Amino acid sequence: MPNRQSMPTVNACLYLRVSSSQQAERDLSIPAQERELQTEAQRRGWTILATFSDPGVSGGSDQRPQFQRMMTKALSSEHPYDVIAVYSVDRFGRSESDAVNARKLRDHNVRLFCLAENIFADEQSFIFGVYGLMGQAETERRRVVVPR
């Protein structure tokens, strides 16, 4: 088994997001997400190069300032990140454009890791599952609760 020193460096960035103060109160706070992702990155031997955070911004659109900044950097010719780590797939986003963004990352050899689901979104066996989770999250967001 190779020791960690002989393994190639994996450069990562973290993307953190909550869309409401209610989420922040349910243990999905930005600091809680960051703590969990840092622990996982350390466990996997990843080097965190940057953290992008969009507090109080809905994941219903990919027009989030820090998300756009992260995507621009990740898809640049610099190719600074091997992995983008998010707490859960719905923190990355839950719209059709986010499924397209996940595919763009894959096409640029940037892996999307979702901690809560413990999956890499670029693995062929999981790619449709991630898109399905994004679709499910979008459906739940749009669902109207009718009082009885």
Short mmCIF file of the C-alpha atoms (twelve columns), coordinates in Angstrom:
data_MODEL
# 
_entry.id   MODEL 
# 
loop_
_atom_site.group_PDB 
_atom_site.id 
_atom_site.type_symbol 
_atom_site.label_atom_id 
_atom_site.label_alt_id 
_atom_site.label_comp_id 
_atom_site.label_asym_id 
_atom_site.label_seq_id 
_atom_site.Cartn_x 
_atom_site.Cartn_y 
_atom_site.Cartn_z 
_atom_site.pdbx_PDB_model_num 
ATOM 1   C CA . MET A 1   0.000   0.000  0.000   1 
ATOM 2   C CA . PRO A 2   1.543   3.364  -1.017  1 
ATOM 3   C CA . ASN A 3   2.166   5.832  1.727   1 
ATOM 4   C CA . ARG A 4   0.431   9.195  1.630   1 
ATOM 5   C CA . GLN A 5   3.660   10.997 0.678   1 
ATOM 6   C CA . SER A 6   3.894   9.077  -2.616  1 
ATOM 7   C CA . MET A 7   0.295   9.846  -3.576  1 
ATOM 8   C CA . PRO A 8   -0.319  12.742 -5.980  1 
ATOM 9   C CA . THR A 9   -1.565  15.984 -4.482  1 
ATOM 10  C CA . VAL A 10  -5.306  16.491 -4.811  1 
ATOM 11  C CA . ASN A 11  -6.220  20.176 -4.818  1 
ATOM 12  C CA . ALA A 12  -9.716  20.952 -3.628  1 
ATOM 13  C CA . CYS A 13  -12.028 23.840 -3.024  1 
ATOM 14  C CA . LEU A 14  -15.083 23.917 -0.798  1 
ATOM 15  C CA . TYR A 15  -18.450 25.378 -1.740  1 
ATOM 16  C CA . LEU A 16  -20.753 26.301 1.140   1 
ATOM 17  C CA . ARG A 17  -24.316 27.601 0.958   1 
ATOM 18  C CA . VAL A 18  -27.430 28.133 3.035   1 
ATOM 19  C CA . SER A 19  -30.517 29.769 1.638   1 
ATOM 20  C CA . SER A 20  -32.171 30.794 4.894   1 
ATOM 21  C CA . SER A 21  -31.595 31.391 8.586   1 
ATOM 22  C CA . GLN A 22  -33.808 28.332 9.244   1 
ATOM 23  C CA . GLN A 23  -31.257 26.121 7.502   1 
ATOM 24  C CA . ALA A 24  -28.468 27.673 9.504   1 
ATOM 25  C CA . GLU A 25  -30.326 26.732 12.694  1 
ATOM 26  C CA . ARG A 26  -30.738 23.088 11.616  1 
ATOM 27  C CA . ASP A 27  -27.008 22.319 11.695  1 
ATOM 28  C CA . LEU A 28  -26.512 23.257 8.042   1 
ATOM 29  C CA . SER A 29  -24.777 26.467 8.983   1 
ATOM 30  C CA . ILE A 30  -21.864 27.652 6.891   1 
ATOM 31  C CA . PRO A 31  -19.383 26.947 9.732   1 
ATOM 32  C CA . ALA A 32  -20.835 23.451 10.266  1 
ATOM 33  C CA . GLN A 33  -20.563 22.631 6.545   1 
ATOM 34  C CA . GLU A 34  -17.018 23.959 6.454   1 
ATOM 35  C CA . ARG A 35  -15.983 21.940 9.523   1 
ATOM 36  C CA . GLU A 36  -17.380 18.704 8.099   1 
ATOM 37  C CA . LEU A 37  -15.790 19.249 4.684   1 
ATOM 38  C CA . GLN A 38  -12.406 20.190 6.165   1 
ATOM 39  C CA . THR A 39  -12.447 17.009 8.239   1 
ATOM 40  C CA . GLU A 40  -13.265 14.905 5.177   1 
ATOM 41  C CA . ALA A 41  -10.626 16.646 3.061   1 
ATOM 42  C CA . GLN A 42  -8.019  15.996 5.722   1 
ATOM 43  C CA . ARG A 43  -9.100  12.353 5.974   1 
ATOM 44  C CA . ARG A 44  -8.690  11.972 2.214   1 
ATOM 45  C CA . GLY A 45  -5.409  13.890 2.097   1 
ATOM 46  C CA . TRP A 46  -6.755  16.744 -0.038  1 
ATOM 47  C CA . THR A 47  -5.213  20.218 0.009   1 
ATOM 48  C CA . ILE A 48  -7.895  22.906 0.292   1 
ATOM 49  C CA . LEU A 49  -6.900  25.847 -1.899  1 
ATOM 50  C CA . ALA A 50  -10.060 27.952 -1.584  1 
ATOM 51  C CA . THR A 51  -13.462 28.186 0.039   1 
ATOM 52  C CA . PHE A 52  -16.440 29.812 -1.655  1 
ATOM 53  C CA . SER A 53  -19.548 30.676 0.337   1 
ATOM 54  C CA . ASP A 54  -22.989 31.994 -0.610  1 
ATOM 55  C CA . PRO A 55  -24.878 32.548 2.664   1 
ATOM 56  C CA . GLY A 56  -28.561 33.351 2.335   1 
ATOM 57  C CA . VAL A 57  -28.709 32.579 -1.400  1 
ATOM 58  C CA . SER A 58  -31.206 30.142 -2.926  1 
ATOM 59  C CA . GLY A 59  -29.906 27.149 -4.846  1 
ATOM 60  C CA . GLY A 60  -32.817 27.433 -7.284  1 
ATOM 61  C CA . SER A 61  -30.566 29.258 -9.738  1 
ATOM 62  C CA . ASP A 62  -26.883 29.078 -10.504 1 
ATOM 63  C CA . GLN A 63  -26.682 32.878 -10.487 1 
ATOM 64  C CA . ARG A 64  -24.941 32.973 -7.114  1 
ATOM 65  C CA . PRO A 65  -21.928 35.303 -6.890  1 
ATOM 66  C CA . GLN A 66  -19.449 32.972 -5.209  1 
ATOM 67  C CA . PHE A 67  -20.719 29.944 -7.108  1 
ATOM 68  C CA . GLN A 68  -20.092 31.739 -10.400 1 
ATOM 69  C CA . ARG A 69  -16.633 32.806 -9.207  1 
ATOM 70  C CA . MET A 70  -15.824 29.215 -8.241  1 
ATOM 71  C CA . MET A 71  -17.068 27.802 -11.555 1 
ATOM 72  C CA . THR A 72  -15.104 30.360 -13.574 1 
ATOM 73  C CA . LYS A 73  -11.936 29.503 -11.679 1 
ATOM 74  C CA . ALA A 74  -12.532 25.730 -11.787 1 
ATOM 75  C CA . LEU A 75  -13.104 25.779 -15.558 1 
ATOM 76  C CA . SER A 76  -10.196 28.120 -16.309 1 
ATOM 77  C CA . SER A 77  -7.041  27.056 -18.093 1 
ATOM 78  C CA . GLU A 78  -5.233  27.205 -14.725 1 
ATOM 79  C CA . HIS A 79  -7.173  24.077 -13.658 1 
ATOM 80  C CA . PRO A 80  -6.505  24.812 -9.968  1 
ATOM 81  C CA . TYR A 81  -8.915  22.243 -8.498  1 
ATOM 82  C CA . ASP A 82  -9.133  18.495 -8.857  1 
ATOM 83  C CA . VAL A 83  -12.173 18.349 -6.572  1 
ATOM 84  C CA . ILE A 84  -15.002 20.647 -5.550  1 
ATOM 85  C CA . ALA A 85  -16.451 19.442 -2.261  1 
ATOM 86  C CA . VAL A 86  -19.953 20.307 -1.080  1 
ATOM 87  C CA . TYR A 87  -21.822 19.209 2.017   1 
ATOM 88  C CA . SER A 88  -24.691 17.748 -0.017  1 
ATOM 89  C CA . VAL A 89  -25.811 17.750 -3.603  1 
ATOM 90  C CA . ASP A 90  -28.491 20.376 -2.916  1 
ATOM 91  C CA . ARG A 91  -25.818 22.732 -1.542  1 
ATOM 92  C CA . PHE A 92  -24.240 22.642 -5.028  1 
ATOM 93  C CA . GLY A 93  -27.626 23.386 -6.506  1 
ATOM 94  C CA . ARG A 94  -30.944 21.938 -7.470  1 
ATOM 95  C CA . SER A 95  -31.773 23.335 -10.874 1 
ATOM 96  C CA . GLU A 96  -31.289 22.038 -14.375 1 
ATOM 97  C CA . SER A 97  -28.449 24.518 -14.867 1 
ATOM 98  C CA . ASP A 98  -26.640 22.929 -11.918 1 
ATOM 99  C CA . ALA A 99  -26.818 19.525 -13.600 1 
ATOM 100 C CA . VAL A 100 -25.218 21.193 -16.635 1 
ATOM 101 C CA . ASN A 101 -22.578 22.733 -14.343 1 
ATOM 102 C CA . ALA A 102 -21.814 19.313 -12.843 1 
ATOM 103 C CA . ARG A 103 -21.315 17.954 -16.363 1 
ATOM 104 C CA . LYS A 104 -19.028 20.895 -17.259 1 
ATOM 105 C CA . LEU A 105 -16.878 20.122 -14.236 1 
ATOM 106 C CA . ARG A 106 -16.690 16.471 -15.229 1 
ATOM 107 C CA . ASP A 107 -15.740 17.443 -18.800 1 
ATOM 108 C CA . HIS A 108 -12.876 19.546 -17.350 1 
ATOM 109 C CA . ASN A 109 -11.692 16.716 -15.081 1 
ATOM 110 C CA . VAL A 110 -12.885 18.428 -11.905 1 
ATOM 111 C CA . ARG A 111 -14.633 15.989 -9.599  1 
ATOM 112 C CA . LEU A 112 -17.679 17.039 -7.589  1 
ATOM 113 C CA . PHE A 113 -17.796 15.361 -4.175  1 
ATOM 114 C CA . CYS A 114 -21.007 15.392 -2.115  1 
ATOM 115 C CA . LEU A 115 -20.250 14.522 1.512   1 
ATOM 116 C CA . ALA A 116 -23.738 13.695 2.830   1 
ATOM 117 C CA . GLU A 117 -24.365 11.317 -0.064  1 
ATOM 118 C CA . ASN A 118 -20.714 10.163 0.041   1 
ATOM 119 C CA . ILE A 119 -20.453 10.176 -3.748  1 
ATOM 120 C CA . PHE A 120 -18.376 11.646 -6.503  1 
ATOM 121 C CA . ALA A 121 -20.806 13.026 -9.052  1 
ATOM 122 C CA . ASP A 122 -18.552 12.134 -11.972 1 
ATOM 123 C CA . GLU A 123 -18.513 8.406  -11.435 1 
ATOM 124 C CA . GLN A 124 -20.617 6.944  -14.229 1 
ATOM 125 C CA . SER A 125 -22.636 4.752  -11.916 1 
ATOM 126 C CA . PHE A 126 -23.670 7.796  -9.864  1 
ATOM 127 C CA . ILE A 127 -24.051 10.545 -12.453 1 
ATOM 128 C CA . PHE A 128 -27.756 9.929  -13.013 1 
ATOM 129 C CA . GLY A 129 -28.312 9.523  -9.284  1 
ATOM 130 C CA . VAL A 130 -26.871 12.978 -8.634  1 
ATOM 131 C CA . TYR A 131 -29.016 14.499 -11.361 1 
ATOM 132 C CA . GLY A 132 -31.970 12.676 -9.827  1 
ATOM 133 C CA . LEU A 133 -31.172 14.104 -6.395  1 
ATOM 134 C CA . MET A 134 -30.945 17.599 -7.907  1 
ATOM 135 C CA . GLY A 135 -34.311 17.074 -9.591  1 
ATOM 136 C CA . GLN A 136 -35.848 15.791 -6.372  1 
ATOM 137 C CA . ALA A 137 -34.547 18.803 -4.446  1 
ATOM 138 C CA . GLU A 138 -35.982 21.145 -7.102  1 
ATOM 139 C CA . THR A 139 -39.352 19.363 -6.960  1 
ATOM 140 C CA . GLU A 140 -39.419 19.680 -3.166  1 
ATOM 141 C CA . ARG A 141 -38.542 23.363 -3.428  1 
ATOM 142 C CA . ARG A 142 -41.421 23.989 -5.812  1 
ATOM 143 C CA . ARG A 143 -43.949 21.864 -3.942  1 
ATOM 144 C CA . VAL A 144 -46.814 23.864 -2.497  1 
ATOM 145 C CA . VAL A 145 -48.136 22.640 0.824   1 
ATOM 146 C CA . VAL A 146 -51.914 22.906 0.962   1 
ATOM 147 C CA . PRO A 147 -53.388 23.129 4.482   1 
ATOM 148 C CA . ARG A 148 -56.139 20.606 5.276   1 
# 
